[in-house]
Amino acid sequence: MIEPSPTAQRRRNLVIVLGDQLDHESSAFDGFDPGQDHIWMAEVAEESTHVWSSKPRIAVFLSAMRHFAEALRKRDWPLHYTQLDDEDNTGTLSGELAKAIEALHPEGLVLTAPGDWRVLQAIKTVAKEHSLPLDLRDDTHFFSTVREFAAHAKGRKQLRLEYWYRALRKKHNILMDDDGQPVGGQWNFDADNRDNFGKNGPKHVPKRFQIAPDELTREVISLVEERFADHPGQLDSFAWPVTREDALQALDDFIKHRLPLFGQFEDAMWTDEAWLWHSHLSPALNLKLLNPREVVAAAEDALQHDKAPIAAVEGFIRQILGWREYVRGIYWTQMPGYLERNALDAQKGLPDWYWTGETDMACLREVITQTLTHGYAHHIQRLMVTGLYALLLGVKPQALHEWYLSVYVDAVEWVELPNTLGMSQFGDGGLLGSKPYAASGKYVQRMSNYCQGCRYDPTESTGDSACPYTTLYWDFLQRHRATLQDNPRMRMQLKNLERLTPAQQKTIASRAEELKKQGA
């Protein structure tokens, strides 16, 4: 146990600000007194290496942190900030926090609840080793608390997004009319939001909103290129918002130029079209540069002023008020055991080409290359291309989780883990979602042009030209038939499996084994 010097001058509170807590209205700052309190921030290699983080992800966090620190200094708030390239940097949050405690001698630590179980445990350990109280505060960035979600979940046989989403809509009076009914007469407009682009592709796609890197960001990019040269990803196209001012401009740009068609085409994909009508706001939201209330309010305002249709606005708000709050509740009520779940007993390693994009499957090559280039892919590219393939192949959920946490600029574990392990890989056995998102190559063909020119045929399940998705889809249903047969949402798919003759099923299983051995 480390004891501070009894003769040293003591600070009242050391306020801990983590890399995904860049919010000037953070609960950690409630009651902050610059005359008595001190802020602590640290860039450490551990946060980029505990998973093999991509260059875009590292750069987003470091640049946003440095800009936030600059803003704090302009307010004349005392700040103890460690940069990644400081000579005496210990490389870990624990090590840097311990050093700050020994230098500043605070009477206590203040922390807004973090977004990562591992980080919370590390900080708790340091506080205990130094016999310091840790004031752990609710993250008021969110619409709901973990306690509220736990109360909602208590006694329910099943957890489903829809019920939690409706409860939050009512509580916060979002998309509700004067009679307490949902605006538009229904809660959910998903059926209106499933269009593809047709044979001719998307038309009049708005330009990506970009923030040209300033001097501080350029310094970070150079640091990342030098310090993490062997990490995946590229920084040539880096243009993400890294300040609150940037993030507010990005929000305004989305509402004006992309929200109107967001819903209609939110599930569609197209070659060389990374950005489409998606918001690209998740990094700013997850770094806390934007508040979800202002994002939801902006979308509602667009509806009220006839700037966007109800299907687009409801679909977007569902992502913010619904999924985002839901997966956070799942994460914090189920950790730490949630990380180890593997309901389908998937044990294969992640194919090496997930780190390079070097595969002859056109859809995976397109999405992975885009991911490594920009640190970004939209939700269907993640769920129904990279995630679907891993599910069908039988990749261990934890391996895919580490990949998603590594490569995406918006990845923080509270939101990434449930989406990956639960929704994408069905690793929690149906706690988060009601069924595995299993599909054949025909889904990718229907929602994109990726299959055009690909050497594989999504309509075939056997033979050299058979699409691996289609082969592995039928193999997945065969392997997990006993587990899934009582799931009402899987009955149609399993009935279709029964239409295959035993000989066809055997041939498919044989071809699937070849794919697995090849590390397809």
Short mmCIF file of C-alpha atoms in Angstrom, two decimals:
data_model
loop_
_atom_site.label_atom_id
_atom_site.label_comp_id
_atom_site.label_asym_id
_atom_site.label_seq_id
_atom_site.Cartn_x
_atom_site.Cartn_y
_atom_site.Cartn_z
CA MET A 1 0.00 0.00 0.00
CA ILE A 2 1.41 3.39 -1.05
CA GLU A 3 1.06 6.26 1.44
CA PRO A 4 1.47 9.95 0.50
CA SER A 5 3.97 12.06 2.37
CA PRO A 6 2.26 13.55 5.46
CA THR A 7 4.05 16.87 4.94
CA ALA A 8 3.04 17.35 1.30
CA GLN A 9 0.38 19.88 0.28
CA ARG A 10 -2.83 18.04 -0.53
CA ARG A 11 -5.42 18.66 -3.22
CA ARG A 12 -9.07 18.05 -2.43
CA ASN A 13 -10.00 15.96 -5.48
CA LEU A 14 -8.14 14.51 -8.42
CA VAL A 15 -10.77 14.42 -11.17
CA ILE A 16 -10.10 11.61 -13.61
CA VAL A 17 -11.06 12.24 -17.26
CA LEU A 18 -10.73 9.29 -19.61
CA GLY A 19 -10.36 9.36 -23.37
CA ASP A 20 -14.05 8.74 -24.00
CA GLN A 21 -15.24 11.34 -21.44
CA LEU A 22 -14.52 14.57 -23.29
CA ASP A 23 -17.59 16.38 -22.00
CA HIS A 24 -17.38 19.78 -20.33
CA GLU A 25 -20.73 19.02 -18.67
CA SER A 26 -19.51 15.69 -17.28
CA SER A 27 -20.73 14.73 -13.83
CA ALA A 28 -17.07 14.50 -12.81
CA PHE A 29 -16.97 18.29 -12.96
CA ASP A 30 -19.99 18.81 -10.69
CA GLY A 31 -18.73 20.97 -7.81
CA PHE A 32 -15.30 21.37 -9.39
CA ASP A 33 -13.24 24.09 -7.71
CA PRO A 34 -10.10 25.14 -9.61
CA GLY A 35 -8.65 26.37 -6.34
CA GLN A 36 -8.89 22.96 -4.65
CA ASP A 37 -9.25 20.32 -7.36
CA HIS A 38 -7.06 19.03 -10.15
CA ILE A 39 -7.88 17.23 -13.43
CA TRP A 40 -5.94 14.18 -14.56
CA MET A 41 -5.69 12.85 -18.12
CA ALA A 42 -3.18 10.44 -19.62
CA GLU A 43 -2.32 9.00 -23.00
CA VAL A 44 -0.88 5.51 -22.49
CA ALA A 45 0.27 2.81 -24.88
CA GLU A 46 -1.77 0.16 -23.06
CA GLU A 47 -5.02 1.62 -24.39
CA SER A 48 -3.78 1.11 -27.95
CA THR A 49 -2.20 -2.30 -27.43
CA HIS A 50 -4.44 -4.33 -25.11
CA VAL A 51 -6.16 -4.92 -28.42
CA TRP A 52 -4.22 -4.21 -31.62
CA SER A 53 -5.89 -0.86 -32.23
CA SER A 54 -5.96 0.57 -35.72
CA LYS A 55 -4.23 3.82 -36.55
CA PRO A 56 -7.50 5.73 -37.21
CA ARG A 57 -8.92 4.67 -33.83
CA ILE A 58 -5.76 5.67 -31.95
CA ALA A 59 -5.60 9.02 -33.76
CA VAL A 60 -9.24 9.88 -33.05
CA PHE A 61 -8.82 9.33 -29.32
CA LEU A 62 -5.45 11.07 -28.98
CA SER A 63 -6.39 14.08 -31.08
CA ALA A 64 -9.73 14.53 -29.29
CA MET A 65 -8.02 14.21 -25.90
CA ARG A 66 -5.39 16.81 -26.75
CA HIS A 67 -7.98 19.25 -28.04
CA PHE A 68 -10.06 18.75 -24.90
CA ALA A 69 -6.99 19.34 -22.73
CA GLU A 70 -6.31 22.53 -24.66
CA ALA A 71 -9.87 23.71 -23.94
CA LEU A 72 -9.44 22.97 -20.23
CA ARG A 73 -6.24 24.99 -20.11
CA LYS A 74 -8.01 27.93 -21.72
CA ARG A 75 -10.44 27.82 -18.78
CA ASP A 76 -7.46 27.95 -16.42
CA TRP A 77 -8.47 24.67 -14.83
CA PRO A 78 -5.52 22.82 -13.25
CA LEU A 79 -4.61 19.86 -15.44
CA HIS A 80 -2.09 17.05 -15.03
CA TYR A 81 -1.74 15.68 -18.58
CA THR A 82 0.62 12.92 -19.69
CA GLN A 83 1.38 12.61 -23.38
CA LEU A 84 2.13 9.31 -25.04
CA ASP A 85 5.66 10.35 -25.96
CA ASP A 86 6.65 11.73 -22.54
CA GLU A 87 9.93 10.11 -21.53
CA ASP A 88 8.74 8.87 -18.14
CA ASN A 89 5.36 7.57 -19.34
CA THR A 90 4.78 4.20 -17.68
CA GLY A 91 2.51 3.06 -20.52
CA THR A 92 -0.50 2.20 -18.34
CA LEU A 93 -3.41 4.10 -16.82
CA SER A 94 -2.64 2.54 -13.45
CA GLY A 95 0.98 3.58 -13.55
CA GLU A 96 0.27 7.15 -14.61
CA LEU A 97 -2.54 7.59 -12.08
CA ALA A 98 -0.31 6.32 -9.29
CA LYS A 99 2.39 8.81 -10.28
CA ALA A 100 -0.12 11.67 -10.29
CA ILE A 101 -1.42 10.70 -6.85
CA GLU A 102 2.12 10.67 -5.45
CA ALA A 103 2.82 14.09 -7.01
CA LEU A 104 -0.45 15.85 -6.17
CA HIS A 105 -1.50 14.10 -2.94
CA PRO A 106 -5.28 14.38 -3.41
CA GLU A 107 -7.70 13.60 -0.60
CA GLY A 108 -9.91 11.68 -3.00
CA LEU A 109 -10.55 10.64 -6.60
CA VAL A 110 -13.57 11.59 -8.70
CA LEU A 111 -14.61 9.62 -11.77
CA THR A 112 -17.63 9.52 -14.05
CA ALA A 113 -18.46 5.86 -14.62
CA PRO A 114 -16.24 4.72 -17.53
CA GLY A 115 -17.21 2.76 -20.62
CA ASP A 116 -14.96 -0.22 -19.99
CA TRP A 117 -15.08 -2.73 -17.12
CA ARG A 118 -11.33 -3.35 -17.35
CA VAL A 119 -10.55 0.34 -16.90
CA LEU A 120 -12.94 0.69 -13.96
CA GLN A 121 -11.28 -2.20 -12.14
CA ALA A 122 -7.82 -0.74 -12.77
CA ILE A 123 -8.81 2.63 -11.29
CA LYS A 124 -10.51 1.03 -8.31
CA THR A 125 -7.32 -0.94 -7.63
CA VAL A 126 -5.15 2.19 -7.68
CA ALA A 127 -7.56 3.99 -5.33
CA LYS A 128 -7.44 1.07 -2.90
CA GLU A 129 -3.64 0.83 -3.03
CA HIS A 130 -3.41 4.50 -2.06
CA SER A 131 -6.18 4.34 0.55
CA LEU A 132 -8.15 7.01 -1.32
CA PRO A 133 -11.95 7.24 -1.60
CA LEU A 134 -13.26 6.96 -5.17
CA ASP A 135 -16.34 9.06 -5.89
CA LEU A 136 -17.86 7.12 -8.81
CA ARG A 137 -20.57 9.21 -10.44
CA ASP A 138 -23.37 8.39 -12.88
CA ASP A 139 -22.65 9.19 -16.49
CA THR A 140 -25.33 11.81 -17.08
CA HIS A 141 -24.48 11.89 -20.79
CA PHE A 142 -26.99 9.08 -21.25
CA PHE A 143 -30.78 9.30 -21.14
CA SER A 144 -30.95 6.51 -18.55
CA THR A 145 -28.91 5.09 -15.70
CA VAL A 146 -27.75 1.52 -15.35
CA ARG A 147 -29.97 1.27 -12.26
CA GLU A 148 -33.02 2.21 -14.33
CA PHE A 149 -32.18 -0.46 -16.90
CA ALA A 150 -31.65 -3.03 -14.15
CA ALA A 151 -35.07 -2.17 -12.71
CA HIS A 152 -36.61 -2.51 -16.17
CA ALA A 153 -34.94 -5.90 -16.68
CA LYS A 154 -35.80 -7.31 -13.25
CA GLY A 155 -38.31 -10.16 -13.41
CA ARG A 156 -38.54 -10.24 -17.20
CA LYS A 157 -38.21 -13.60 -18.90
CA GLN A 158 -36.79 -11.89 -21.98
CA LEU A 159 -35.10 -8.57 -22.61
CA ARG A 160 -36.05 -6.87 -25.83
CA LEU A 161 -35.04 -3.50 -27.20
CA GLU A 162 -38.57 -2.59 -28.25
CA TYR A 163 -40.00 -2.40 -24.73
CA TRP A 164 -37.06 -0.42 -23.33
CA TYR A 165 -37.17 1.95 -26.32
CA ARG A 166 -40.88 2.60 -25.90
CA ALA A 167 -40.42 3.25 -22.18
CA LEU A 168 -37.73 5.84 -22.89
CA ARG A 169 -39.82 7.47 -25.62
CA LYS A 170 -42.64 7.92 -23.13
CA LYS A 171 -40.44 9.05 -20.25
CA HIS A 172 -38.64 11.70 -22.29
CA ASN A 173 -41.62 12.60 -24.51
CA ILE A 174 -39.73 11.88 -27.71
CA LEU A 175 -41.75 11.37 -30.90
CA MET A 176 -44.94 11.36 -28.82
CA ASP A 177 -48.12 13.28 -29.63
CA ASP A 178 -50.31 15.25 -27.23
CA ASP A 179 -52.42 12.15 -26.51
CA GLY A 180 -49.42 10.12 -25.38
CA GLN A 181 -49.32 8.08 -28.60
CA PRO A 182 -46.36 7.62 -30.94
CA VAL A 183 -46.07 10.24 -33.67
CA GLY A 184 -47.15 8.76 -36.98
CA GLY A 185 -49.42 6.22 -35.32
CA GLN A 186 -46.81 3.49 -34.83
CA TRP A 187 -43.68 2.89 -32.78
CA ASN A 188 -41.53 1.36 -35.47
CA PHE A 189 -40.98 2.20 -39.13
CA ASP A 190 -38.41 -0.48 -39.89
CA ALA A 191 -40.54 -1.87 -42.72
CA ASP A 192 -40.09 1.44 -44.59
CA ASN A 193 -36.32 1.45 -44.11
CA ARG A 194 -35.11 -1.57 -46.07
CA ASP A 195 -34.66 -0.37 -49.64
CA ASN A 196 -31.68 -1.24 -51.78
CA PHE A 197 -30.25 0.95 -54.54
CA GLY A 198 -31.47 -1.10 -57.47
CA LYS A 199 -29.29 -1.97 -60.45
CA ASN A 200 -28.17 1.59 -61.12
CA GLY A 201 -26.86 2.33 -57.64
CA PRO A 202 -27.24 5.35 -55.37
CA LYS A 203 -27.88 8.78 -56.90
CA HIS A 204 -26.78 12.22 -55.67
CA VAL A 205 -24.91 10.90 -52.66
CA PRO A 206 -23.95 13.82 -50.40
CA LYS A 207 -20.28 14.43 -49.80
CA ARG A 208 -18.70 13.16 -46.62
CA PHE A 209 -18.49 15.82 -43.95
CA GLN A 210 -14.78 16.33 -43.31
CA ILE A 211 -12.69 18.30 -40.85
CA ALA A 212 -9.25 19.04 -42.23
CA PRO A 213 -6.65 18.05 -39.62
CA ASP A 214 -5.29 21.07 -37.78
CA GLU A 215 -1.74 21.34 -36.47
CA LEU A 216 -2.53 19.42 -33.29
CA THR A 217 -4.16 16.59 -35.22
CA ARG A 218 -1.30 16.49 -37.72
CA GLU A 219 1.12 16.09 -34.82
CA VAL A 220 -0.96 13.17 -33.53
CA ILE A 221 -1.05 11.56 -36.96
CA SER A 222 2.74 11.75 -37.20
CA LEU A 223 3.07 10.30 -33.70
CA VAL A 224 0.74 7.41 -34.48
CA GLU A 225 2.50 6.64 -37.77
CA GLU A 226 5.83 6.51 -35.94
CA ARG A 227 4.84 4.87 -32.65
CA PHE A 228 2.32 2.37 -34.04
CA ALA A 229 3.80 1.74 -37.47
CA ASP A 230 2.96 -1.97 -37.39
CA HIS A 231 -0.69 -1.43 -36.44
CA PRO A 232 -3.43 -1.89 -39.04
CA GLY A 233 -5.21 0.90 -40.86
CA GLN A 234 -4.42 4.08 -42.72
CA LEU A 235 -4.50 7.78 -41.86
CA ASP A 236 -4.45 9.36 -45.34
CA SER A 237 -8.20 10.09 -45.24
CA PHE A 238 -8.40 11.10 -41.57
CA ALA A 239 -11.03 13.84 -41.26
CA TRP A 240 -13.04 12.98 -38.14
CA PRO A 241 -14.44 15.61 -35.76
CA VAL A 242 -12.17 15.87 -32.72
CA THR A 243 -13.65 18.91 -30.94
CA ARG A 244 -17.14 19.79 -29.80
CA GLU A 245 -17.28 22.57 -32.37
CA ASP A 246 -16.38 20.09 -35.13
CA ALA A 247 -18.99 17.63 -33.85
CA LEU A 248 -21.76 20.23 -33.85
CA GLN A 249 -20.95 21.06 -37.47
CA ALA A 250 -21.07 17.35 -38.32
CA LEU A 251 -24.49 17.04 -36.68
CA ASP A 252 -25.83 20.04 -38.60
CA ASP A 253 -24.46 18.64 -41.87
CA PHE A 254 -26.14 15.27 -41.28
CA ILE A 255 -29.52 16.76 -40.43
CA LYS A 256 -29.47 18.97 -43.54
CA HIS A 257 -27.99 16.65 -46.13
CA ARG A 258 -28.41 13.00 -45.14
CA LEU A 259 -31.18 12.47 -42.60
CA PRO A 260 -34.01 12.76 -45.19
CA LEU A 261 -32.85 9.60 -47.01
CA PHE A 262 -31.11 7.92 -44.08
CA GLY A 263 -34.02 5.64 -43.23
CA GLN A 264 -34.89 4.49 -46.73
CA PHE A 265 -31.34 3.37 -47.49
CA GLU A 266 -29.91 2.64 -44.03
CA ASP A 267 -29.42 -1.07 -44.84
CA ALA A 268 -28.11 -0.64 -48.39
CA MET A 269 -24.49 -1.03 -49.50
CA TRP A 270 -22.57 -0.13 -52.64
CA THR A 271 -19.00 -0.51 -53.87
CA ASP A 272 -16.79 2.53 -53.24
CA GLU A 273 -19.55 4.28 -51.30
CA ALA A 274 -18.42 4.25 -47.68
CA TRP A 275 -20.49 7.15 -46.35
CA LEU A 276 -23.89 7.23 -48.11
CA TRP A 277 -26.67 8.76 -45.97
CA HIS A 278 -25.37 7.63 -42.57
CA SER A 279 -24.66 10.15 -39.83
CA HIS A 280 -21.02 9.26 -39.01
CA LEU A 281 -21.71 10.75 -35.57
CA SER A 282 -21.00 7.69 -33.43
CA PRO A 283 -17.34 8.59 -32.74
CA ALA A 284 -18.34 12.08 -31.55
CA LEU A 285 -21.15 10.65 -29.44
CA ASN A 286 -18.98 7.95 -27.89
CA LEU A 287 -16.19 10.42 -27.10
CA LYS A 288 -18.93 12.59 -25.49
CA LEU A 289 -18.27 15.51 -27.83
CA LEU A 290 -21.99 15.42 -28.60
CA ASN A 291 -24.85 14.88 -26.18
CA PRO A 292 -27.48 12.40 -27.37
CA ARG A 293 -30.26 14.76 -26.27
CA GLU A 294 -29.16 17.44 -28.72
CA VAL A 295 -28.78 14.85 -31.48
CA VAL A 296 -32.29 13.48 -30.90
CA ALA A 297 -33.71 17.01 -30.60
CA ALA A 298 -32.17 18.00 -33.92
CA ALA A 299 -33.74 15.01 -35.65
CA GLU A 300 -37.14 15.73 -34.07
CA ASP A 301 -36.88 19.35 -35.15
CA ALA A 302 -36.26 18.24 -38.74
CA LEU A 303 -39.46 16.18 -38.63
CA GLN A 304 -41.48 19.02 -37.15
CA HIS A 305 -40.32 21.37 -39.89
CA ASP A 306 -40.91 18.83 -42.69
CA LYS A 307 -37.20 18.51 -43.41
CA ALA A 308 -37.19 14.72 -43.01
CA PRO A 309 -39.87 11.97 -43.04
CA ILE A 310 -41.02 10.11 -39.96
CA ALA A 311 -39.48 6.81 -41.09
CA ALA A 312 -36.02 8.37 -41.33
CA VAL A 313 -36.32 10.29 -38.07
CA GLU A 314 -37.73 7.37 -36.08
CA GLY A 315 -35.11 4.98 -37.50
CA PHE A 316 -32.31 7.34 -36.53
CA ILE A 317 -33.69 8.12 -33.07
CA ARG A 318 -34.13 4.38 -32.47
CA GLN A 319 -30.37 3.99 -32.91
CA ILE A 320 -29.59 6.74 -30.38
CA LEU A 321 -32.37 6.45 -27.81
CA GLY A 322 -33.00 2.74 -28.38
CA TRP A 323 -29.97 0.65 -29.22
CA ARG A 324 -27.35 2.86 -27.64
CA GLU A 325 -29.09 2.93 -24.26
CA TYR A 326 -30.08 -0.74 -24.50
CA VAL A 327 -26.63 -2.17 -25.18
CA ARG A 328 -25.15 -0.04 -22.40
CA GLY A 329 -27.65 -1.53 -19.97
CA ILE A 330 -26.85 -5.03 -21.17
CA TYR A 331 -23.11 -4.43 -20.79
CA TRP A 332 -23.11 -3.07 -17.25
CA THR A 333 -25.72 -5.46 -15.86
CA GLN A 334 -23.98 -8.51 -17.34
CA MET A 335 -20.25 -7.80 -16.93
CA PRO A 336 -17.76 -9.22 -16.28
CA GLY A 337 -19.18 -12.63 -17.19
CA TYR A 338 -20.72 -11.37 -20.42
CA LEU A 339 -17.30 -11.18 -22.06
CA GLU A 340 -16.84 -14.95 -21.75
CA ARG A 341 -20.19 -16.04 -23.19
CA ASN A 342 -20.15 -18.36 -26.17
CA ALA A 343 -23.60 -19.93 -26.47
CA LEU A 344 -22.90 -21.60 -29.84
CA ASP A 345 -19.49 -22.92 -28.71
CA ALA A 346 -17.77 -21.28 -31.69
CA GLN A 347 -14.04 -21.92 -31.46
CA LYS A 348 -12.38 -20.99 -34.76
CA GLY A 349 -9.83 -18.24 -34.93
CA LEU A 350 -10.43 -15.10 -36.96
CA PRO A 351 -9.05 -15.45 -40.51
CA ASP A 352 -5.81 -13.51 -40.92
CA TRP A 353 -7.19 -11.59 -43.88
CA TYR A 354 -9.59 -9.70 -41.60
CA TRP A 355 -6.51 -7.58 -40.87
CA THR A 356 -5.65 -6.99 -44.54
CA GLY A 357 -8.78 -7.40 -46.67
CA GLU A 358 -6.88 -9.77 -48.95
CA THR A 359 -9.64 -12.23 -49.84
CA ASP A 360 -11.32 -13.22 -53.09
CA MET A 361 -14.79 -12.68 -51.57
CA ALA A 362 -15.74 -9.30 -53.02
CA CYS A 363 -18.06 -8.17 -50.22
CA LEU A 364 -15.55 -8.89 -47.47
CA ARG A 365 -12.70 -7.38 -49.45
CA GLU A 366 -14.73 -4.20 -49.97
CA VAL A 367 -15.90 -3.79 -46.36
CA ILE A 368 -12.62 -4.71 -44.69
CA THR A 369 -10.59 -2.48 -47.02
CA GLN A 370 -12.99 0.38 -46.29
CA THR A 371 -12.73 -0.33 -42.56
CA LEU A 372 -8.95 -0.26 -42.57
CA THR A 373 -8.88 2.88 -44.72
CA HIS A 374 -11.35 4.95 -42.71
CA GLY A 375 -11.87 3.14 -39.39
CA TYR A 376 -15.53 3.05 -40.36
CA ALA A 377 -18.26 0.79 -41.72
CA HIS A 378 -21.98 1.28 -41.26
CA HIS A 379 -24.11 -1.04 -39.15
CA ILE A 380 -25.20 -3.42 -41.93
CA GLN A 381 -21.68 -3.77 -43.25
CA ARG A 382 -20.63 -4.78 -39.74
CA LEU A 383 -23.61 -7.00 -38.94
CA MET A 384 -24.31 -8.63 -42.30
CA VAL A 385 -20.89 -8.78 -43.95
CA THR A 386 -17.97 -9.07 -41.52
CA GLY A 387 -20.11 -10.20 -38.59
CA LEU A 388 -22.25 -12.62 -40.57
CA TYR A 389 -19.27 -14.36 -42.09
CA ALA A 390 -17.64 -14.87 -38.69
CA LEU A 391 -20.93 -16.23 -37.31
CA LEU A 392 -21.36 -18.73 -40.13
CA LEU A 393 -17.72 -19.79 -40.06
CA GLY A 394 -17.87 -20.43 -36.32
CA VAL A 395 -15.32 -17.84 -35.17
CA LYS A 396 -14.95 -17.52 -31.42
CA PRO A 397 -16.98 -14.41 -30.43
CA GLN A 398 -14.15 -13.02 -28.34
CA ALA A 399 -11.84 -13.03 -31.37
CA LEU A 400 -14.29 -11.01 -33.44
CA HIS A 401 -14.94 -8.72 -30.47
CA GLU A 402 -11.25 -7.87 -30.27
CA TRP A 403 -11.19 -7.14 -34.00
CA TYR A 404 -14.18 -4.78 -33.84
CA LEU A 405 -12.76 -3.07 -30.76
CA SER A 406 -9.48 -2.66 -32.61
CA VAL A 407 -10.49 -1.32 -36.00
CA TYR A 408 -13.44 1.06 -35.57
CA VAL A 409 -13.01 4.69 -34.53
CA ASP A 410 -16.27 4.60 -32.52
CA ALA A 411 -15.40 1.44 -30.59
CA VAL A 412 -15.70 1.64 -26.80
CA GLU A 413 -16.34 -1.65 -25.07
CA TRP A 414 -19.72 -0.79 -23.50
CA VAL A 415 -21.25 -0.37 -26.95
CA GLU A 416 -19.04 -2.62 -29.06
CA LEU A 417 -19.10 -5.82 -27.00
CA PRO A 418 -22.89 -6.35 -26.78
CA ASN A 419 -23.31 -5.46 -30.44
CA THR A 420 -20.62 -7.95 -31.45
CA LEU A 421 -20.94 -10.83 -29.01
CA GLY A 422 -24.70 -10.51 -28.54
CA MET A 423 -26.33 -9.19 -31.68
CA SER A 424 -23.81 -10.26 -34.33
CA GLN A 425 -22.54 -13.57 -32.95
CA PHE A 426 -25.46 -14.72 -30.76
CA GLY A 427 -22.82 -15.50 -28.15
CA ASP A 428 -25.19 -14.62 -25.31
CA GLY A 429 -27.76 -17.17 -26.51
CA GLY A 430 -30.48 -14.60 -27.14
CA LEU A 431 -30.17 -12.26 -24.17
CA LEU A 432 -29.74 -9.15 -26.33
CA GLY A 433 -31.51 -10.25 -29.52
CA SER A 434 -34.13 -12.84 -30.27
CA LYS A 435 -32.33 -14.81 -33.01
CA PRO A 436 -28.99 -15.26 -34.77
CA TYR A 437 -28.64 -12.92 -37.75
CA ALA A 438 -27.90 -15.83 -40.09
CA ALA A 439 -28.36 -15.39 -43.83
CA SER A 440 -26.98 -16.71 -47.10
CA GLY A 441 -25.11 -14.81 -49.76
CA LYS A 442 -28.44 -13.83 -51.27
CA TYR A 443 -28.90 -11.19 -48.57
CA VAL A 444 -25.66 -9.49 -49.59
CA GLN A 445 -26.67 -9.76 -53.23
CA ARG A 446 -30.07 -8.17 -52.54
CA MET A 447 -28.73 -5.25 -50.49
CA SER A 448 -25.61 -4.39 -52.50
CA ASN A 449 -23.74 -4.72 -55.77
CA TYR A 450 -20.85 -6.53 -54.11
CA CYS A 451 -21.66 -9.80 -55.85
CA GLN A 452 -21.27 -8.32 -59.34
CA GLY A 453 -18.01 -9.60 -60.70
CA CYS A 454 -17.30 -11.78 -57.67
CA ARG A 455 -16.06 -15.25 -58.54
CA TYR A 456 -18.67 -16.78 -56.23
CA ASP A 457 -22.37 -17.29 -56.94
CA PRO A 458 -24.66 -16.57 -53.97
CA THR A 459 -27.34 -18.89 -55.39
CA GLU A 460 -25.02 -21.91 -55.20
CA SER A 461 -24.12 -23.82 -52.05
CA THR A 462 -21.80 -26.51 -53.43
CA GLY A 463 -18.98 -26.59 -55.95
CA ASP A 464 -16.01 -24.31 -56.52
CA SER A 465 -18.16 -21.35 -57.54
CA ALA A 466 -20.52 -21.64 -54.55
CA CYS A 467 -20.63 -18.55 -52.36
CA PRO A 468 -18.97 -19.34 -49.02
CA TYR A 469 -21.75 -17.42 -47.26
CA THR A 470 -24.39 -19.68 -48.78
CA THR A 471 -22.49 -22.89 -48.10
CA LEU A 472 -21.73 -21.89 -44.53
CA TYR A 473 -25.30 -20.66 -43.97
CA TRP A 474 -26.77 -24.12 -44.57
CA ASP A 475 -23.94 -25.68 -42.59
CA PHE A 476 -24.66 -23.29 -39.71
CA LEU A 477 -28.31 -24.34 -39.63
CA GLN A 478 -27.33 -28.01 -39.70
CA ARG A 479 -24.80 -27.63 -36.89
CA HIS A 480 -27.11 -25.66 -34.62
CA ARG A 481 -30.47 -27.21 -35.52
CA ALA A 482 -30.98 -28.67 -32.04
CA THR A 483 -30.16 -25.37 -30.35
CA LEU A 484 -32.37 -23.27 -32.61
CA GLN A 485 -35.35 -25.53 -33.25
CA ASP A 486 -37.44 -24.08 -30.42
CA ASN A 487 -36.83 -20.49 -31.51
CA PRO A 488 -40.00 -19.32 -33.29
CA ARG A 489 -38.07 -16.80 -35.39
CA MET A 490 -35.90 -19.59 -36.81
CA ARG A 491 -38.69 -21.99 -37.82
CA MET A 492 -38.94 -20.84 -41.44
CA GLN A 493 -35.20 -21.12 -41.97
CA LEU A 494 -35.10 -24.58 -40.42
CA LYS A 495 -38.08 -25.66 -42.56
CA ASN A 496 -36.11 -24.60 -45.62
CA LEU A 497 -33.20 -26.69 -44.38
CA GLU A 498 -35.49 -29.71 -44.18
CA ARG A 499 -36.26 -29.30 -47.90
CA LEU A 500 -32.66 -30.24 -48.67
CA THR A 501 -32.14 -33.97 -49.17
CA PRO A 502 -29.75 -35.83 -46.84
CA ALA A 503 -27.34 -36.11 -49.76
CA GLN A 504 -27.45 -32.35 -50.35
CA GLN A 505 -26.90 -31.66 -46.67
CA LYS A 506 -23.94 -34.01 -46.62
CA THR A 507 -22.36 -32.37 -49.66
CA ILE A 508 -22.83 -28.94 -48.13
CA ALA A 509 -21.29 -30.06 -44.85
CA SER A 510 -18.31 -31.49 -46.73
CA ARG A 511 -17.79 -28.26 -48.67
CA ALA A 512 -18.13 -26.23 -45.46
CA GLU A 513 -15.38 -28.27 -43.82
CA GLU A 514 -13.12 -27.53 -46.79
CA LEU A 515 -13.76 -23.82 -46.35
CA LYS A 516 -12.98 -23.99 -42.64
CA LYS A 517 -9.74 -25.89 -43.23
CA GLN A 518 -8.70 -23.36 -45.87
CA GLY A 519 -9.25 -20.57 -43.35
CA ALA A 520 -11.74 -19.18 -45.84
#
